[in-house]
Every structure is written in C-alpha cells, then in structure tokens.
Short mmCIF file of N, CA, C and O in Angstrom, two decimals:
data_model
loop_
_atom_site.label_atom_id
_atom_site.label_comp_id
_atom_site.label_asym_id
_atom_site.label_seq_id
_atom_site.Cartn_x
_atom_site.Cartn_y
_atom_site.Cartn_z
N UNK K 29 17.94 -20.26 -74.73
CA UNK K 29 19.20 -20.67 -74.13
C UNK K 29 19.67 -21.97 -74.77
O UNK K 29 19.18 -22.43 -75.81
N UNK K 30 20.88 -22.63 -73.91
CA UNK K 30 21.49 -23.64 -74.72
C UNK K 30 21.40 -24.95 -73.55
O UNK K 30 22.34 -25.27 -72.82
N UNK K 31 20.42 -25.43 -73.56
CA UNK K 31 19.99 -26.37 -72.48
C UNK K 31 21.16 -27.93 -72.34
O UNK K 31 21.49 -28.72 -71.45
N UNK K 32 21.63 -27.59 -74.63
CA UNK K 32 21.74 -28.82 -74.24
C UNK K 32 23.28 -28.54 -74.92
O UNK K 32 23.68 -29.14 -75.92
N UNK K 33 24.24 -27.31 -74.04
CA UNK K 33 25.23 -27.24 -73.60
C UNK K 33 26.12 -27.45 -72.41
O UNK K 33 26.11 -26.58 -71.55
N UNK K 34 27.18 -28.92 -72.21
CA UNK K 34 27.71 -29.36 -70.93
C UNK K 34 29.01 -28.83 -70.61
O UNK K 34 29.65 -28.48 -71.60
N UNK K 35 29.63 -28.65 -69.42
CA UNK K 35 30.82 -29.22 -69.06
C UNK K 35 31.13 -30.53 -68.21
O UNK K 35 30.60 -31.00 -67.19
N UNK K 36 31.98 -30.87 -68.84
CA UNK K 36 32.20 -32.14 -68.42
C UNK K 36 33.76 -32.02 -67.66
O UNK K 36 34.76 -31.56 -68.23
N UNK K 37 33.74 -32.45 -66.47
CA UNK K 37 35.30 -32.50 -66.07
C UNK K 37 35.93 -34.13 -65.61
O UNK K 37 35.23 -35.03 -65.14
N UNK K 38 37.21 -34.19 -65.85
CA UNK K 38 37.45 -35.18 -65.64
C UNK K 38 39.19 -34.87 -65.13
O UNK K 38 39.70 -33.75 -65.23
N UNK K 39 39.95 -36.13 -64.57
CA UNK K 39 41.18 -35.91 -64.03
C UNK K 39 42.22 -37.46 -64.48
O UNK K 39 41.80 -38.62 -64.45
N UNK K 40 43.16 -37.17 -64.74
CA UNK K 40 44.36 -38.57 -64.84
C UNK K 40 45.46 -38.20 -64.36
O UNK K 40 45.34 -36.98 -64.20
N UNK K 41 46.56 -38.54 -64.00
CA UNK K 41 47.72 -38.61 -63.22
C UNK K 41 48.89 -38.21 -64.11
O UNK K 41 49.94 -37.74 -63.67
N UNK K 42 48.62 -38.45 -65.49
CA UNK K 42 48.92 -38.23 -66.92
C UNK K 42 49.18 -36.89 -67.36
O UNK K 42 48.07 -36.80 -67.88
N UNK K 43 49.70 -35.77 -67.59
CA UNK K 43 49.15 -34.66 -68.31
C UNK K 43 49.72 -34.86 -70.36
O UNK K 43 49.52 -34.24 -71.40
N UNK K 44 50.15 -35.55 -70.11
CA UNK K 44 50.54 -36.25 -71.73
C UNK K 44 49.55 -37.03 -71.97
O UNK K 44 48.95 -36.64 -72.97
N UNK K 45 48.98 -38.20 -71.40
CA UNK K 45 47.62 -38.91 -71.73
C UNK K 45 46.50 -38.13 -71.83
O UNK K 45 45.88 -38.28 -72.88
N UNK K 46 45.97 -37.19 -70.90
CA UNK K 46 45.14 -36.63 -70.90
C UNK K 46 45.07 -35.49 -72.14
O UNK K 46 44.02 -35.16 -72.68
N UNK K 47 46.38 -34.98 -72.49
CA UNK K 47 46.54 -33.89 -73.58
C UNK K 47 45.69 -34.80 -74.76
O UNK K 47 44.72 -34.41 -75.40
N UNK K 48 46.32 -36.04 -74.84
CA UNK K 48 46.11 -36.82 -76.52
C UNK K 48 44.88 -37.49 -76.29
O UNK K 48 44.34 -38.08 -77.22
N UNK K 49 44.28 -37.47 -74.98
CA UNK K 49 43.20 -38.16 -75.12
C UNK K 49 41.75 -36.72 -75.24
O UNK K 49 40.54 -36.76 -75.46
N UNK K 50 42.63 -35.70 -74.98
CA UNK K 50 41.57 -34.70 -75.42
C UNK K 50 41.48 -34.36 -76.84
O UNK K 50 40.40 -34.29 -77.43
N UNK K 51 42.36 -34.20 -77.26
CA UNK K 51 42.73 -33.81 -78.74
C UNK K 51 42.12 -35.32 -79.48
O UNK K 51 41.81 -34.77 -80.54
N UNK K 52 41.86 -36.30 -79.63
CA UNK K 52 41.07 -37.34 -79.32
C UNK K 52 39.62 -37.09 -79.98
O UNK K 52 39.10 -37.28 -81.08
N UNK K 53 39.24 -36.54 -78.64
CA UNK K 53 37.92 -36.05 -78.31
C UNK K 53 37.43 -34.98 -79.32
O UNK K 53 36.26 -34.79 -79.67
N UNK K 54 38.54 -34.32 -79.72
CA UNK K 54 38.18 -32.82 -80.29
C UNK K 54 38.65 -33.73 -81.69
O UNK K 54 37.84 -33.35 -82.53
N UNK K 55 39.38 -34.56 -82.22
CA UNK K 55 38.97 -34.73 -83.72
C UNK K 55 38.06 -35.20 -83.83
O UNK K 55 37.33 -34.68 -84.68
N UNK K 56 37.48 -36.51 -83.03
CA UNK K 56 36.18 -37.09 -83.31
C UNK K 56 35.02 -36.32 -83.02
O UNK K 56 33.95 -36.83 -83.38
N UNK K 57 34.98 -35.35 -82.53
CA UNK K 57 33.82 -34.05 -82.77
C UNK K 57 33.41 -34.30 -81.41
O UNK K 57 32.85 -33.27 -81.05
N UNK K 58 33.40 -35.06 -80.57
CA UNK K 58 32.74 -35.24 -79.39
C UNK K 58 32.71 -34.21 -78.18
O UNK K 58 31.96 -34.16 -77.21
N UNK K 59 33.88 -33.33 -78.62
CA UNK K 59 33.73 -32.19 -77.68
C UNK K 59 34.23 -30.69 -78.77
O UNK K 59 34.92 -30.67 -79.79
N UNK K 60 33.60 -29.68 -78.09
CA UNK K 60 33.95 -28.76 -79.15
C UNK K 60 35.63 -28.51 -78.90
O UNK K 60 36.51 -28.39 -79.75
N UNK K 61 35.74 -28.48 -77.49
CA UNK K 61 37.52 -27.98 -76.63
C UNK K 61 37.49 -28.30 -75.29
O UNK K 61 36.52 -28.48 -74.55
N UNK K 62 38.87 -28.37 -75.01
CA UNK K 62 39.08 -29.09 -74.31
C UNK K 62 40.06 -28.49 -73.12
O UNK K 62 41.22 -28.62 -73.50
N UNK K 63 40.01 -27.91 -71.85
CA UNK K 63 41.24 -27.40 -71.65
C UNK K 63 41.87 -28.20 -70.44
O UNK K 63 41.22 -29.07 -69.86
N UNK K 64 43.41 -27.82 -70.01
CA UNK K 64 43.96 -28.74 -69.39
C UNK K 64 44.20 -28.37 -68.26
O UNK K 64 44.55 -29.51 -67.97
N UNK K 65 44.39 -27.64 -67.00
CA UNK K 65 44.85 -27.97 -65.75
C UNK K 65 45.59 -28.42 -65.05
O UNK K 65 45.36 -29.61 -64.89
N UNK K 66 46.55 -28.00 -64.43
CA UNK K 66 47.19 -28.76 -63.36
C UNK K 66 48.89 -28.38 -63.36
O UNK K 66 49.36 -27.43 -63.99
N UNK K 67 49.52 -29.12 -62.68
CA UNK K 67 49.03 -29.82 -61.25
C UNK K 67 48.47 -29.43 -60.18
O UNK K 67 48.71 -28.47 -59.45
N UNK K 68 47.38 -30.58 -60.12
CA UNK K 68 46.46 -30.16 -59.21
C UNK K 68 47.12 -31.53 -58.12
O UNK K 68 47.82 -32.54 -58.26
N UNK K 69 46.19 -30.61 -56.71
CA UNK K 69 46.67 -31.94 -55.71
C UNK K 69 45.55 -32.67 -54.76
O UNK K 69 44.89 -32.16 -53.85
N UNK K 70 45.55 -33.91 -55.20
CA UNK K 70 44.03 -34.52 -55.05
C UNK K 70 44.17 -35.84 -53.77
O UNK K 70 44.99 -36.76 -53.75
N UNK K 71 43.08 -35.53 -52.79
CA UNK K 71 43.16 -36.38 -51.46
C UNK K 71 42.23 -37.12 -51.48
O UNK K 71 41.19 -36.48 -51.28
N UNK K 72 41.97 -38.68 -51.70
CA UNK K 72 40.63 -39.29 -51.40
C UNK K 72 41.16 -40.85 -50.96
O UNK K 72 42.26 -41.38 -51.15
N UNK K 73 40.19 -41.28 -50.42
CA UNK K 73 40.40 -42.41 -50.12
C UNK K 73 39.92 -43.45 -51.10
O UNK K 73 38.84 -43.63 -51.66
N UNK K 74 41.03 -44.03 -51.10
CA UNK K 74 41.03 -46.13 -52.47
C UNK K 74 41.18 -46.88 -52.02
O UNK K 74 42.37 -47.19 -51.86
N UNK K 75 39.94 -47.92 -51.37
CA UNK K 75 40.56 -48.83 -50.81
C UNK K 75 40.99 -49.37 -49.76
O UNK K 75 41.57 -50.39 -49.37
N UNK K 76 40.41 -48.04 -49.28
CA UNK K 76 40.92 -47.86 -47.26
C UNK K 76 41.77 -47.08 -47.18
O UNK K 76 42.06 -46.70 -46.04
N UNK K 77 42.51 -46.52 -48.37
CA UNK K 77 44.02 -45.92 -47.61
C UNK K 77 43.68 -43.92 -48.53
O UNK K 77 43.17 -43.66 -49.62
N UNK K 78 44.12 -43.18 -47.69
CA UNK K 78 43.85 -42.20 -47.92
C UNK K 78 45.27 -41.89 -49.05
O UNK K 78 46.41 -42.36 -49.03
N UNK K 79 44.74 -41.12 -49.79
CA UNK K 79 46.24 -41.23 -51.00
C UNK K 79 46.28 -39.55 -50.88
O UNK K 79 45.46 -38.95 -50.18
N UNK K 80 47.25 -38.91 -51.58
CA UNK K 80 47.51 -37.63 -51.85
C UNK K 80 48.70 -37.75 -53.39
O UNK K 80 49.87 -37.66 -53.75
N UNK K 81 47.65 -37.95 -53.74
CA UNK K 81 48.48 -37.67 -55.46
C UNK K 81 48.36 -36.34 -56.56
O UNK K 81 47.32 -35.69 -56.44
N UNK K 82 49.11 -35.98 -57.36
CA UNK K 82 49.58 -34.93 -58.37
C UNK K 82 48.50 -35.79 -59.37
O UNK K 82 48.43 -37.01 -59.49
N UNK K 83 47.70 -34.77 -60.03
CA UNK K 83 46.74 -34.88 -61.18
C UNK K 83 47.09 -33.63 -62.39
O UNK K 83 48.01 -32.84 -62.61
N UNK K 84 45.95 -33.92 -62.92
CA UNK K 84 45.60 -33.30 -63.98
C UNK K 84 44.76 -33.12 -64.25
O UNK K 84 44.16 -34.20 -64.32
N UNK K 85 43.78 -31.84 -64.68
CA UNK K 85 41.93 -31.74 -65.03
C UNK K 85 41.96 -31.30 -66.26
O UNK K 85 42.64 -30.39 -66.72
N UNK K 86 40.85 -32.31 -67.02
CA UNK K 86 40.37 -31.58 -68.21
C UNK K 86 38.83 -30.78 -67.90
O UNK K 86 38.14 -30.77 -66.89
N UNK K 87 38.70 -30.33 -68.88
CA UNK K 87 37.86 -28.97 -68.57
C UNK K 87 37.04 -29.58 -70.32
O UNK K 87 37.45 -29.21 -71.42
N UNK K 88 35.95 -30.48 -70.11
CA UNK K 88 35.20 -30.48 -71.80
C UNK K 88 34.06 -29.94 -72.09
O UNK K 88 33.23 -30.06 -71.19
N UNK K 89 33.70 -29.38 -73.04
CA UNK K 89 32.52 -28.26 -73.66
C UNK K 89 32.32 -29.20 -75.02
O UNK K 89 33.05 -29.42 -75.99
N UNK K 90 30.87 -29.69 -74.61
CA UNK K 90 30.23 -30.31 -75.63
C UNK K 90 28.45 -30.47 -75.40
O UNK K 90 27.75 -29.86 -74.60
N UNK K 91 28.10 -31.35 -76.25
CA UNK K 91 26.54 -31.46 -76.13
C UNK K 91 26.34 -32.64 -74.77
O UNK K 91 27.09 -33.55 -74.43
N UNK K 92 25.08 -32.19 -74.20
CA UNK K 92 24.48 -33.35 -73.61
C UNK K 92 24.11 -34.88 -73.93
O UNK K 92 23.93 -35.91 -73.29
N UNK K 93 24.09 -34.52 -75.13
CA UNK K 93 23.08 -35.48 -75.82
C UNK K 93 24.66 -37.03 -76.15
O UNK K 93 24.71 -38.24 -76.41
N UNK K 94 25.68 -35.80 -75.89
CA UNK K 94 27.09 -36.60 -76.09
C UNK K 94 27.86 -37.85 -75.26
O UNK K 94 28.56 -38.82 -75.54
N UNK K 95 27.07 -36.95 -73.62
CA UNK K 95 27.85 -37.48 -72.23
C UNK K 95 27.90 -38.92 -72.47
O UNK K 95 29.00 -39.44 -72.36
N UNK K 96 26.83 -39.70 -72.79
CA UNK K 96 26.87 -41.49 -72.68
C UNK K 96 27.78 -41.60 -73.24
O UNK K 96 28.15 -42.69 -72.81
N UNK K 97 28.67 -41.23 -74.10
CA UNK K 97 29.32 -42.42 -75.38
C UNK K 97 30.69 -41.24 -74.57
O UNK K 97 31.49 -41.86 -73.87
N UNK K 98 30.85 -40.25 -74.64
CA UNK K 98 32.16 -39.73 -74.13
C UNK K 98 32.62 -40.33 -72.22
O UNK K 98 33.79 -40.39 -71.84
N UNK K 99 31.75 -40.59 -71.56
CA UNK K 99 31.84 -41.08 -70.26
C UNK K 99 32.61 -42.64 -70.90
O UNK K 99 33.76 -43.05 -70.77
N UNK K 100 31.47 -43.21 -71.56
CA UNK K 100 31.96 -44.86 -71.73
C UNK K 100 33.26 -44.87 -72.52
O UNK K 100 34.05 -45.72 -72.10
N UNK K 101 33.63 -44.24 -73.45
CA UNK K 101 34.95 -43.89 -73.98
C UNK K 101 35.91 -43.33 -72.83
O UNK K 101 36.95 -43.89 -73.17
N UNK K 102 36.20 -42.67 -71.82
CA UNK K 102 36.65 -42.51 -70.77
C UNK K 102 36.75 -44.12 -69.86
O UNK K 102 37.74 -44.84 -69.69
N UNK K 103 35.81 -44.24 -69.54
CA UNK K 103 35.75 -45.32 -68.53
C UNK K 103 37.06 -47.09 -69.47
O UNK K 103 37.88 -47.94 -69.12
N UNK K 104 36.32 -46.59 -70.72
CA UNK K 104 37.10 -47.78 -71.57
C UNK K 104 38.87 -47.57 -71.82
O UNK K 104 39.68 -48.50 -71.93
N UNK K 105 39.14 -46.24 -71.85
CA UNK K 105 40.29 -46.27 -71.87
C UNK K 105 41.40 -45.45 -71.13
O UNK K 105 42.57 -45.34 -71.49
N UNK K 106 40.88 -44.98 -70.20
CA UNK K 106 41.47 -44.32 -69.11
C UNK K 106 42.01 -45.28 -68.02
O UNK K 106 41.53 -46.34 -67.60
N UNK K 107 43.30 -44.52 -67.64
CA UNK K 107 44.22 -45.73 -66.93
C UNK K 107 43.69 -45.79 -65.51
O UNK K 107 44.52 -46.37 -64.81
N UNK K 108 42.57 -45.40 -64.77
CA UNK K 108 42.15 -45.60 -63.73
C UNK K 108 41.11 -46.75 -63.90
O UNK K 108 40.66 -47.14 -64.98
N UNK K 109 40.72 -47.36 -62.37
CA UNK K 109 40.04 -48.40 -62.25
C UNK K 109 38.52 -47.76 -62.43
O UNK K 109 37.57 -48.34 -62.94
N UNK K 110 38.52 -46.44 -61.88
CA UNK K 110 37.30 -45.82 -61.38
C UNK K 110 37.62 -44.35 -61.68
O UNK K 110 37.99 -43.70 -60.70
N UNK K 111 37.49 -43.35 -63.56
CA UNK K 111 38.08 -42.61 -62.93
C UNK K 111 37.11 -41.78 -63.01
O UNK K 111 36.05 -42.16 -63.50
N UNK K 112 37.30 -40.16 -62.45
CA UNK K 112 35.63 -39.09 -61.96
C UNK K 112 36.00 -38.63 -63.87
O UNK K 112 36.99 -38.40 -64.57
N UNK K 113 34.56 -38.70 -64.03
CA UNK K 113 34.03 -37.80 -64.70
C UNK K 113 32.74 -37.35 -64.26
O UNK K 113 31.96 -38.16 -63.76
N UNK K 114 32.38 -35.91 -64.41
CA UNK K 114 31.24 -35.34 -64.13
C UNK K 114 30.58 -34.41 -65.27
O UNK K 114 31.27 -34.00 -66.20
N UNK K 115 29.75 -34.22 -65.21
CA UNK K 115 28.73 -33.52 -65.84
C UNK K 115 27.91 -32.27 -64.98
O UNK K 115 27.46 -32.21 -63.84
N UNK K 116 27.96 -31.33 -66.10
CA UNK K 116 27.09 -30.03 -65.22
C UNK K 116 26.48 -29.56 -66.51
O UNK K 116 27.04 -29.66 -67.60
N UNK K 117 25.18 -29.00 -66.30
CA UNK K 117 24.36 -28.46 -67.34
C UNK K 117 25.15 -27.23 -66.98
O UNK K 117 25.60 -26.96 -65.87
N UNK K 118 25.26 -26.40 -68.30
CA UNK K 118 25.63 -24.46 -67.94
C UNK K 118 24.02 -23.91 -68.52
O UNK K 118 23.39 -24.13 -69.54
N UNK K 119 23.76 -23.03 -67.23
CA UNK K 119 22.23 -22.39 -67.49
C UNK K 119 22.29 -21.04 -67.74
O UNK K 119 21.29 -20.32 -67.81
N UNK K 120 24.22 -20.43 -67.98
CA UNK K 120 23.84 -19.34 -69.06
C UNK K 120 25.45 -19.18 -69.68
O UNK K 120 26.17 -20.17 -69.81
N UNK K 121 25.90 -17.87 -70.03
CA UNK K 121 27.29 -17.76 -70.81
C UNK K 121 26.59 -17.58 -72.08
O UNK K 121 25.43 -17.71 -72.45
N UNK K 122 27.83 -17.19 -72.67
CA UNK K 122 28.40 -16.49 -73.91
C UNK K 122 27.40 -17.34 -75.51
O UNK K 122 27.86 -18.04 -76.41
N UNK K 123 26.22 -16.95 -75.31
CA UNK K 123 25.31 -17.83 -76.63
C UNK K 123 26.28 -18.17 -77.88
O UNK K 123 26.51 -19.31 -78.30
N UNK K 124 26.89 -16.73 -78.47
CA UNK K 124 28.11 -17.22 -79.51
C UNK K 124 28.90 -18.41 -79.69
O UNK K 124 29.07 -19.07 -80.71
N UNK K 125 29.50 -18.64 -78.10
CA UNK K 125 30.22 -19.74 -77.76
C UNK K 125 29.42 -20.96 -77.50
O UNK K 125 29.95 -21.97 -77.96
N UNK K 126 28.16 -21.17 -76.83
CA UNK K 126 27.37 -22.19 -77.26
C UNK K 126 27.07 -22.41 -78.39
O UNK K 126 26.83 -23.60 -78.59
N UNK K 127 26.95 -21.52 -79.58
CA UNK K 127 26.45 -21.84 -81.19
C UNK K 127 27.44 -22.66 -81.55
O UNK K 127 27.23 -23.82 -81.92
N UNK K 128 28.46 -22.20 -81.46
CA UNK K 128 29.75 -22.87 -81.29
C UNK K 128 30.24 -24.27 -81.42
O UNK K 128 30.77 -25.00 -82.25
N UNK K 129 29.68 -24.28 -79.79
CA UNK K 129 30.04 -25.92 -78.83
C UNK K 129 29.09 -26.70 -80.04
O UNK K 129 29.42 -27.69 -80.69
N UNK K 130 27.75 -25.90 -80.11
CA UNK K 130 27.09 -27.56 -81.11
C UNK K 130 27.56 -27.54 -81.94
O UNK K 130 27.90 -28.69 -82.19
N UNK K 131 28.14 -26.31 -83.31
CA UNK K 131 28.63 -26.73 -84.61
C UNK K 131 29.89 -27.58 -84.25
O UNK K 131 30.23 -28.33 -85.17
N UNK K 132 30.44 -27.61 -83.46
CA UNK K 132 31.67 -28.09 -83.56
C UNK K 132 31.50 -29.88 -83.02
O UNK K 132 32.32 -30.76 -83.27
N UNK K 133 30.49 -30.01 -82.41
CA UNK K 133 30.20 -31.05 -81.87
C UNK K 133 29.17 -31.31 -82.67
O UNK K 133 28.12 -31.68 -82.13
N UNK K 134 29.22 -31.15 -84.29
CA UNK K 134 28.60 -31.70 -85.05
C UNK K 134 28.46 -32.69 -86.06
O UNK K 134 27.57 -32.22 -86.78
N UNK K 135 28.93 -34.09 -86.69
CA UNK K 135 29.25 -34.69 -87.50
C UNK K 135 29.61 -33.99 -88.77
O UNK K 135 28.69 -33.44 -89.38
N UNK K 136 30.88 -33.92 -89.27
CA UNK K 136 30.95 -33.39 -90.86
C UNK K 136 30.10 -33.77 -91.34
O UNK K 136 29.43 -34.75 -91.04
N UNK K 137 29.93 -32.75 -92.58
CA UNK K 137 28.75 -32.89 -93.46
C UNK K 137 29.86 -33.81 -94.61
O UNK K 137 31.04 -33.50 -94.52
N UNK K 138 29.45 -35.02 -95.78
CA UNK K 138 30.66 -36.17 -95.99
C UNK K 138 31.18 -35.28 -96.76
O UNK K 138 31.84 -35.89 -97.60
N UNK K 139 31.24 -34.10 -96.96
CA UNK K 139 32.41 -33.81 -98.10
C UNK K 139 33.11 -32.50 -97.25
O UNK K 139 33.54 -31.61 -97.98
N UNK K 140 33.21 -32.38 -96.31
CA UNK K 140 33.88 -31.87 -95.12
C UNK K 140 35.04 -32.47 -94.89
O UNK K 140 35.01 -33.63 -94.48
N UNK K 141 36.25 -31.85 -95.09
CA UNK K 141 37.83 -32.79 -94.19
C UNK K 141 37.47 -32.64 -92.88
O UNK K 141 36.68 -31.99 -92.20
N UNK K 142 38.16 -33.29 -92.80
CA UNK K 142 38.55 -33.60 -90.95
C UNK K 142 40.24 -33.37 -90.74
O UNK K 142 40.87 -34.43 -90.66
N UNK K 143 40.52 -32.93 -90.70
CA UNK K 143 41.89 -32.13 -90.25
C UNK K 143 42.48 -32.06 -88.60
O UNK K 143 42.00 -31.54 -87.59
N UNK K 144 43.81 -32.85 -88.83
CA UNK K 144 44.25 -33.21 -87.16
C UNK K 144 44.95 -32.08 -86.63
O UNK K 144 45.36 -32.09 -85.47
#
C-alpha cells in the first residue's frame, strides 16, 4: 500500500487566493493536485462570537513526509489568524493514482523543466 499517501484539507474565505495558492503548491511539487470546493457554509466560534461565514475547501493529495513544510507554508501565508488545516492518512484507493501522488510530489530530476 501507499502509507505514505495524504489528504490534506484546508479552507479560506478567498476562492481566488486559495485557487493561486494551490496552483502554488502544485508548481513547487508539494502536492501532486489540488481541488477546490465551495461555497461552503462554515459556523464556529472566534473569540466568543459565533460567526457564519461563506468559505472555500481545498482538497490536497501529496506525501506525508510533506505535511510539516506545506502546514508551515499555509500558516505563513494564509490570511487567517488560525487557519484549519488537517491531515488524514488514506489506507486504500486507486494504487495508480498513489504512484502518481509520489512522482509528482517528487523534486525534478535538474535537467527536468518545470512548467507553470
């Protein structure tokens, strides 16, 4: 199996920030793809006060071994104070599409383009 295949989800208020900050993600190899969501409609409490705001979810497929540096890249430039990202191991699906997630979430080899 592919142990060390994730999804990662995350949400911004943005669906234009979130588009370019996935596409982002997917040139610098950090995720294989990325998909988008929404509007979604999200209830939690900030602060004391219960909010009900219009979002947006990304949906990311990449390695485990990735989450530290893609969370802290999130946390660094995402327009929330606090915003969710999560992590889930997948313990089965489409092996093809995991072979996949790692080549693609693999550093070019240096004589490889990188193409936006």
């Amino acid at each position: 199996m592919f142990p060390e295949v994730v999804e990662l989800i995350m949400t911004a208020d943005d669906a234009d920030w979130l588009g370019e900050f996935v596409g982002s993600l997917v040139t610098d190899r950090q995720i294989a793809c990325g998909n988008i969501s929404g509007p979604i409609r999200s209830r939690y409490r900030w602060n004391g006060v219960v909010e009900d705001q219009t979002e947006y979810r990304a949906t990311l497929h990449t390695r485990a071994s990735l989450v530290p540096t893609i969370v802290a890249r999130i946390k660094s430039e995402h327009p929330y104070d606090v915003p969710a990202v999560i992590a889930t191991p997948l313990i089965g699906g489409n092996e093809d599409y995991f072979t996949w997630v790692i080549a693609e979430t693999d550093p070019p080899a240096s004589n490889e383009a990188v193409t936006e």
